[in-house]
mmCIF file of C-alpha atoms in Angstrom:
data_model
loop_
_atom_site.group_PDB
_atom_site.id
_atom_site.type_symbol
_atom_site.label_atom_id
_atom_site.label_comp_id
_atom_site.label_asym_id
_atom_site.label_seq_id
_atom_site.Cartn_x
_atom_site.Cartn_y
_atom_site.Cartn_z
ATOM 1 C CA ALA A 1 -72.301 -33.284 -34.284
ATOM 2 C CA GLN A 2 -74.672 -35.320 -36.350
ATOM 3 C CA SER A 3 -77.409 -37.501 -34.941
ATOM 4 C CA VAL A 4 -78.941 -40.456 -36.746
ATOM 5 C CA THR A 5 -82.423 -41.810 -36.113
ATOM 6 C CA GLN A 6 -83.629 -45.234 -37.082
ATOM 7 C CA LEU A 7 -87.236 -45.080 -36.003
ATOM 8 C CA ASP A 8 -87.998 -48.771 -36.342
ATOM 9 C CA SER A 9 -86.081 -50.950 -33.914
ATOM 10 C CA GLN A 10 -87.690 -54.142 -35.241
ATOM 11 C CA VAL A 11 -89.210 -54.883 -38.629
ATOM 12 C CA PRO A 12 -90.860 -58.254 -39.313
ATOM 13 C CA VAL A 13 -91.669 -58.987 -42.950
ATOM 14 C CA PHE A 14 -92.769 -62.048 -44.878
ATOM 15 C CA GLU A 15 -90.440 -63.680 -47.346
ATOM 16 C CA GLU A 16 -90.632 -62.207 -50.862
ATOM 17 C CA ALA A 17 -92.378 -59.069 -49.596
ATOM 18 C CA PRO A 18 -90.820 -55.611 -50.029
ATOM 19 C CA VAL A 19 -89.201 -53.826 -47.118
ATOM 20 C CA GLU A 20 -88.138 -50.279 -46.243
ATOM 21 C CA LEU A 21 -85.868 -49.452 -43.327
ATOM 22 C CA ARG A 22 -85.946 -45.800 -42.402
ATOM 23 C CA CYS A 23 -83.029 -43.541 -41.553
ATOM 24 C CA ASN A 24 -83.075 -39.813 -40.815
ATOM 25 C CA TYR A 25 -80.127 -37.610 -39.855
ATOM 26 C CA SER A 26 -79.900 -34.195 -38.306
ATOM 27 C CA SER A 27 -78.102 -32.035 -40.841
ATOM 28 C CA SER A 28 -78.019 -32.151 -44.606
ATOM 29 C CA VAL A 29 -74.852 -30.127 -45.029
ATOM 30 C CA SER A 30 -72.103 -32.060 -46.817
ATOM 31 C CA VAL A 31 -72.719 -35.567 -45.571
ATOM 32 C CA TYR A 32 -71.696 -39.014 -46.614
ATOM 33 C CA LEU A 33 -74.263 -41.741 -45.899
ATOM 34 C CA PHE A 34 -73.863 -45.462 -45.319
ATOM 35 C CA TRP A 35 -75.850 -48.579 -44.584
ATOM 36 C CA TYR A 36 -74.220 -51.563 -42.883
ATOM 37 C CA VAL A 37 -75.533 -55.058 -42.186
ATOM 38 C CA GLN A 38 -74.597 -57.243 -39.240
ATOM 39 C CA TYR A 39 -75.350 -60.947 -39.220
ATOM 40 C CA PRO A 40 -75.451 -62.732 -35.847
ATOM 41 C CA ASN A 41 -72.089 -62.894 -34.086
ATOM 42 C CA GLN A 42 -70.316 -61.101 -36.906
ATOM 43 C CA GLY A 43 -68.864 -57.668 -37.599
ATOM 44 C CA LEU A 44 -70.489 -55.008 -39.742
ATOM 45 C CA GLN A 45 -70.422 -55.266 -43.523
ATOM 46 C CA LEU A 46 -70.923 -52.367 -45.891
ATOM 47 C CA LEU A 47 -74.202 -52.641 -47.843
ATOM 48 C CA LEU A 48 -74.028 -49.391 -49.772
ATOM 49 C CA LYS A 49 -72.914 -45.792 -49.557
ATOM 50 C CA TYR A 50 -73.738 -42.356 -50.894
ATOM 51 C CA LEU A 51 -70.805 -40.010 -51.438
ATOM 52 C CA SER A 52 -72.019 -37.845 -54.334
ATOM 53 C CA GLY A 53 -73.813 -38.045 -57.669
ATOM 54 C CA SER A 54 -77.034 -39.974 -58.222
ATOM 55 C CA THR A 55 -79.298 -39.933 -55.204
ATOM 56 C CA LEU A 56 -80.353 -43.538 -55.816
ATOM 57 C CA VAL A 57 -77.635 -45.879 -54.682
ATOM 58 C CA LYS A 58 -77.533 -49.599 -55.332
ATOM 59 C CA GLY A 59 -75.719 -51.986 -53.046
ATOM 60 C CA ILE A 60 -75.077 -55.636 -52.509
ATOM 61 C CA ASN A 61 -77.732 -58.341 -52.112
ATOM 62 C CA GLY A 62 -80.357 -56.352 -54.083
ATOM 63 C CA PHE A 63 -80.610 -53.459 -51.625
ATOM 64 C CA GLU A 64 -80.876 -49.832 -52.652
ATOM 65 C CA ALA A 65 -81.230 -46.508 -50.849
ATOM 66 C CA GLU A 66 -82.279 -43.023 -51.810
ATOM 67 C CA PHE A 67 -80.679 -39.845 -50.518
ATOM 68 C CA ASN A 68 -83.292 -37.162 -49.921
ATOM 69 C CA LYS A 69 -81.597 -33.926 -48.948
ATOM 70 C CA SER A 70 -84.753 -31.945 -48.236
ATOM 71 C CA GLN A 71 -86.057 -34.597 -45.859
ATOM 72 C CA THR A 72 -82.594 -35.489 -44.514
ATOM 73 C CA SER A 73 -83.362 -39.148 -45.083
ATOM 74 C CA PHE A 74 -81.553 -42.165 -46.484
ATOM 75 C CA HIS A 75 -84.072 -45.012 -46.444
ATOM 76 C CA LEU A 76 -83.024 -48.544 -47.372
ATOM 77 C CA ARG A 77 -85.266 -50.665 -49.604
ATOM 78 C CA LYS A 78 -85.443 -54.118 -51.099
ATOM 79 C CA PRO A 79 -88.257 -55.193 -53.416
ATOM 80 C CA SER A 80 -88.300 -58.848 -52.324
ATOM 81 C CA VAL A 81 -86.617 -60.126 -49.161
ATOM 82 C CA HIS A 82 -85.170 -63.557 -48.484
ATOM 83 C CA ILE A 83 -84.711 -65.497 -45.273
ATOM 84 C CA SER A 84 -81.001 -64.775 -45.510
ATOM 85 C CA ASP A 85 -81.687 -61.019 -45.150
ATOM 86 C CA THR A 86 -82.549 -61.536 -41.482
ATOM 87 C CA ALA A 87 -79.983 -59.352 -39.714
ATOM 88 C CA GLU A 88 -79.359 -56.041 -37.938
ATOM 89 C CA TYR A 89 -79.066 -52.987 -40.180
ATOM 90 C CA PHE A 90 -77.273 -49.781 -39.241
ATOM 91 C CA CYS A 91 -77.403 -46.382 -40.868
ATOM 92 C CA ALA A 92 -74.348 -44.127 -40.492
ATOM 93 C CA VAL A 93 -73.450 -40.558 -41.393
ATOM 94 C CA SER A 94 -70.176 -38.703 -41.642
ATOM 95 C CA ASP A 95 -69.716 -34.962 -42.012
ATOM 96 C CA ARG A 96 -67.502 -34.219 -44.992
ATOM 97 C CA ASN A 97 -66.313 -30.826 -43.795
ATOM 98 C CA THR A 98 -65.759 -31.145 -40.092
ATOM 99 C CA GLY A 99 -65.577 -34.758 -39.065
ATOM 100 C CA ASN A 100 -63.138 -37.562 -38.534
ATOM 101 C CA GLN A 101 -65.801 -39.975 -37.419
ATOM 102 C CA PHE A 102 -69.070 -41.686 -38.161
ATOM 103 C CA TYR A 103 -72.366 -41.326 -36.346
ATOM 104 C CA PHE A 104 -74.453 -44.478 -36.167
ATOM 105 C CA GLY A 105 -78.140 -45.082 -35.653
ATOM 106 C CA THR A 106 -79.281 -47.555 -33.022
ATOM 107 C CA GLY A 107 -80.049 -50.205 -35.622
ATOM 108 C CA THR A 108 -83.077 -51.976 -37.079
ATOM 109 C CA SER A 109 -83.533 -55.694 -36.608
ATOM 110 C CA LEU A 110 -85.040 -57.173 -39.759
ATOM 111 C CA THR A 111 -86.723 -60.558 -39.366
ATOM 112 C CA VAL A 112 -87.871 -62.332 -42.499
ATOM 113 C CA ILE A 113 -90.742 -64.720 -41.820
ATOM 114 C CA PRO A 114 -91.068 -67.837 -43.996
ATOM 115 C CA ASP B 1 -61.861 -57.762 -46.306
ATOM 116 C CA ALA B 2 -59.740 -54.890 -45.030
ATOM 117 C CA GLY B 3 -57.285 -57.148 -43.219
ATOM 118 C CA ILE B 4 -58.460 -56.309 -39.704
ATOM 119 C CA THR B 5 -58.006 -58.745 -36.853
ATOM 120 C CA GLN B 6 -58.910 -58.386 -33.210
ATOM 121 C CA SER B 7 -57.563 -60.258 -30.225
ATOM 122 C CA PRO B 8 -58.740 -61.815 -28.095
ATOM 123 C CA ARG B 9 -62.094 -62.684 -29.630
ATOM 124 C CA HIS B 10 -63.614 -63.547 -26.270
ATOM 125 C CA LYS B 11 -62.570 -62.621 -22.761
ATOM 126 C CA VAL B 12 -64.028 -63.044 -19.309
ATOM 127 C CA THR B 13 -62.462 -61.025 -16.529
ATOM 128 C CA GLU B 14 -63.211 -59.802 -13.050
ATOM 129 C CA THR B 15 -64.101 -56.333 -11.852
ATOM 130 C CA GLY B 16 -61.044 -54.235 -11.120
ATOM 131 C CA THR B 17 -58.615 -56.040 -13.395
ATOM 132 C CA PRO B 18 -56.892 -54.336 -16.335
ATOM 133 C CA VAL B 19 -57.774 -55.508 -19.826
ATOM 134 C CA THR B 20 -56.149 -54.742 -23.170
ATOM 135 C CA LEU B 21 -57.752 -55.424 -26.520
ATOM 136 C CA ARG B 22 -55.716 -55.380 -29.692
ATOM 137 C CA CYS B 23 -56.659 -54.347 -33.203
ATOM 138 C CA HIS B 24 -54.270 -55.157 -36.033
ATOM 139 C CA GLN B 25 -54.517 -54.036 -39.661
ATOM 140 C CA THR B 26 -52.375 -55.043 -42.603
ATOM 141 C CA GLU B 27 -53.075 -52.248 -45.099
ATOM 142 C CA ASN B 28 -51.444 -49.158 -43.570
ATOM 143 C CA HIS B 29 -54.619 -47.142 -43.063
ATOM 144 C CA ARG B 30 -54.231 -43.867 -41.201
ATOM 145 C CA TYR B 31 -57.512 -43.806 -39.263
ATOM 146 C CA MET B 32 -58.477 -46.482 -36.747
ATOM 147 C CA TYR B 33 -61.453 -46.604 -34.379
ATOM 148 C CA TRP B 34 -62.714 -48.428 -31.310
ATOM 149 C CA TYR B 35 -66.472 -48.829 -30.797
ATOM 150 C CA ARG B 36 -68.606 -50.626 -28.304
ATOM 151 C CA GLN B 37 -71.923 -52.199 -29.228
ATOM 152 C CA ASP B 38 -74.732 -52.585 -26.707
ATOM 153 C CA PRO B 39 -78.398 -53.482 -27.254
ATOM 154 C CA GLY B 40 -80.480 -50.388 -27.879
ATOM 155 C CA HIS B 41 -77.447 -48.150 -28.346
ATOM 156 C CA GLY B 42 -76.043 -49.229 -31.673
ATOM 157 C CA LEU B 43 -72.342 -48.493 -32.048
ATOM 158 C CA ARG B 44 -70.762 -45.825 -29.899
ATOM 159 C CA LEU B 45 -67.312 -44.426 -30.509
ATOM 160 C CA ILE B 46 -64.817 -44.839 -27.667
ATOM 161 C CA HIS B 47 -61.580 -43.454 -29.128
ATOM 162 C CA TYR B 48 -60.032 -43.038 -32.526
ATOM 163 C CA SER B 49 -56.587 -42.510 -33.972
ATOM 164 C CA TYR B 50 -55.510 -40.441 -36.955
ATOM 165 C CA GLY B 51 -51.884 -41.506 -36.960
ATOM 166 C CA VAL B 52 -49.103 -42.956 -34.848
ATOM 167 C CA LYS B 53 -49.369 -41.446 -31.361
ATOM 168 C CA ASP B 54 -52.317 -39.274 -32.494
ATOM 169 C CA THR B 55 -55.570 -40.130 -30.765
ATOM 170 C CA ASP B 56 -58.794 -38.432 -29.738
ATOM 171 C CA LYS B 57 -61.781 -39.174 -27.550
ATOM 172 C CA GLY B 58 -65.152 -40.327 -28.721
ATOM 173 C CA GLU B 59 -68.603 -40.266 -27.199
ATOM 174 C CA VAL B 60 -67.966 -42.849 -24.442
ATOM 175 C CA SER B 61 -64.266 -42.540 -23.585
ATOM 176 C CA ASP B 62 -64.488 -42.533 -19.766
ATOM 177 C CA GLY B 63 -62.735 -45.566 -18.303
ATOM 178 C CA TYR B 64 -60.832 -46.337 -21.497
ATOM 179 C CA SER B 65 -57.426 -45.409 -22.849
ATOM 180 C CA VAL B 66 -55.784 -46.140 -26.187
ATOM 181 C CA SER B 67 -52.345 -46.280 -27.678
ATOM 182 C CA ARG B 68 -50.960 -46.447 -31.185
ATOM 183 C CA SER B 69 -47.198 -46.880 -31.345
ATOM 184 C CA LYS B 70 -47.256 -48.479 -34.811
ATOM 185 C CA THR B 71 -49.485 -47.822 -37.803
ATOM 186 C CA GLU B 72 -50.794 -51.364 -37.803
ATOM 187 C CA ASP B 73 -51.761 -51.708 -34.135
ATOM 188 C CA PHE B 74 -54.359 -49.846 -32.073
ATOM 189 C CA LEU B 75 -54.733 -50.940 -28.452
ATOM 190 C CA LEU B 76 -57.717 -50.332 -26.193
ATOM 191 C CA THR B 77 -57.124 -50.570 -22.440
ATOM 192 C CA LEU B 78 -59.619 -50.770 -19.639
ATOM 193 C CA GLU B 79 -57.495 -49.713 -16.675
ATOM 194 C CA SER B 80 -59.860 -51.206 -14.102
ATOM 195 C CA ALA B 81 -62.710 -53.101 -15.684
ATOM 196 C CA THR B 82 -66.263 -52.611 -14.433
ATOM 197 C CA SER B 83 -69.431 -54.581 -15.135
ATOM 198 C CA SER B 84 -70.757 -51.665 -17.204
ATOM 199 C CA GLN B 85 -67.935 -52.316 -19.668
ATOM 200 C CA THR B 86 -69.329 -55.723 -20.537
ATOM 201 C CA SER B 87 -69.926 -55.316 -24.236
ATOM 202 C CA VAL B 88 -68.882 -56.272 -27.724
ATOM 203 C CA TYR B 89 -65.964 -54.170 -28.937
ATOM 204 C CA PHE B 90 -65.316 -53.483 -32.599
ATOM 205 C CA CYS B 91 -62.287 -52.037 -34.251
ATOM 206 C CA ALA B 92 -62.609 -50.255 -37.585
ATOM 207 C CA ILE B 93 -60.433 -48.521 -40.149
ATOM 208 C CA SER B 94 -61.279 -45.720 -42.539
ATOM 209 C CA ALA B 95 -60.465 -46.620 -46.104
ATOM 210 C CA GLY B 96 -59.664 -43.121 -47.334
ATOM 211 C CA ARG B 97 -57.323 -40.342 -46.364
ATOM 212 C CA SER B 98 -59.908 -38.755 -44.085
ATOM 213 C CA GLY B 99 -62.000 -40.153 -41.292
ATOM 214 C CA THR B 100 -65.203 -39.575 -43.239
ATOM 215 C CA ASP B 101 -64.610 -42.271 -45.807
ATOM 216 C CA THR B 102 -65.958 -45.813 -45.700
ATOM 217 C CA GLN B 103 -65.206 -47.696 -42.508
ATOM 218 C CA TYR B 104 -64.447 -51.408 -42.426
ATOM 219 C CA PHE B 105 -64.855 -53.436 -39.290
ATOM 220 C CA GLY B 106 -63.059 -56.230 -37.526
ATOM 221 C CA PRO B 107 -64.850 -59.341 -36.238
ATOM 222 C CA GLY B 108 -65.308 -58.006 -32.704
ATOM 223 C CA THR B 109 -64.264 -58.942 -29.171
ATOM 224 C CA ARG B 110 -66.871 -60.083 -26.678
ATOM 225 C CA LEU B 111 -65.841 -58.931 -23.207
ATOM 226 C CA THR B 112 -67.594 -60.033 -20.034
ATOM 227 C CA VAL B 113 -66.709 -58.374 -16.732
ATOM 228 C CA LEU B 114 -67.917 -60.336 -13.712
#
């Protein structure tokens, strides 16, 4: 089974500053990678996903992530954050060859400070 | 929007009582999932289904059972609720033919067991 590590449980950042949310997973063999966002009292929404092809993936709301197979990482970045980006962010991995399920990290709470 | 609804959205119950949560989808997806979300734990898989009457256990299945008699409905039952099952429960579907494809989530059910 995969395991997913989001090292930063809380990330405060000033408005218009860049941000990186880190995600590492346990095995690089044939994975699909996802980032989800959860606003307060809501369900999870897909931000972006990596299935194959270019290792730099662009998503909604100006976010992007880079798949690094050698470092088994899939870090999420945004060059300039807004107040509205304040939310919980979850990284998830699925195993293409063996799995019927996702493995989620414990989440990173992003707080954008005015 | 993947056409996923959950009912009820909120429920307060007492220890020892049975509780059933319902997930309904409108788009005929094969794979359906039940997760619970708790602070510090992210999302943890309870059970999933890969077809009518086909289900399997997830990471935290003890104390829960599921049933899927129709493609569109996936029920989660707490046979005898305990305070440790106080949580937010999310249903999800997998958009593709396998369980590794993008998952889309319902709005969640907040369950409190007193």
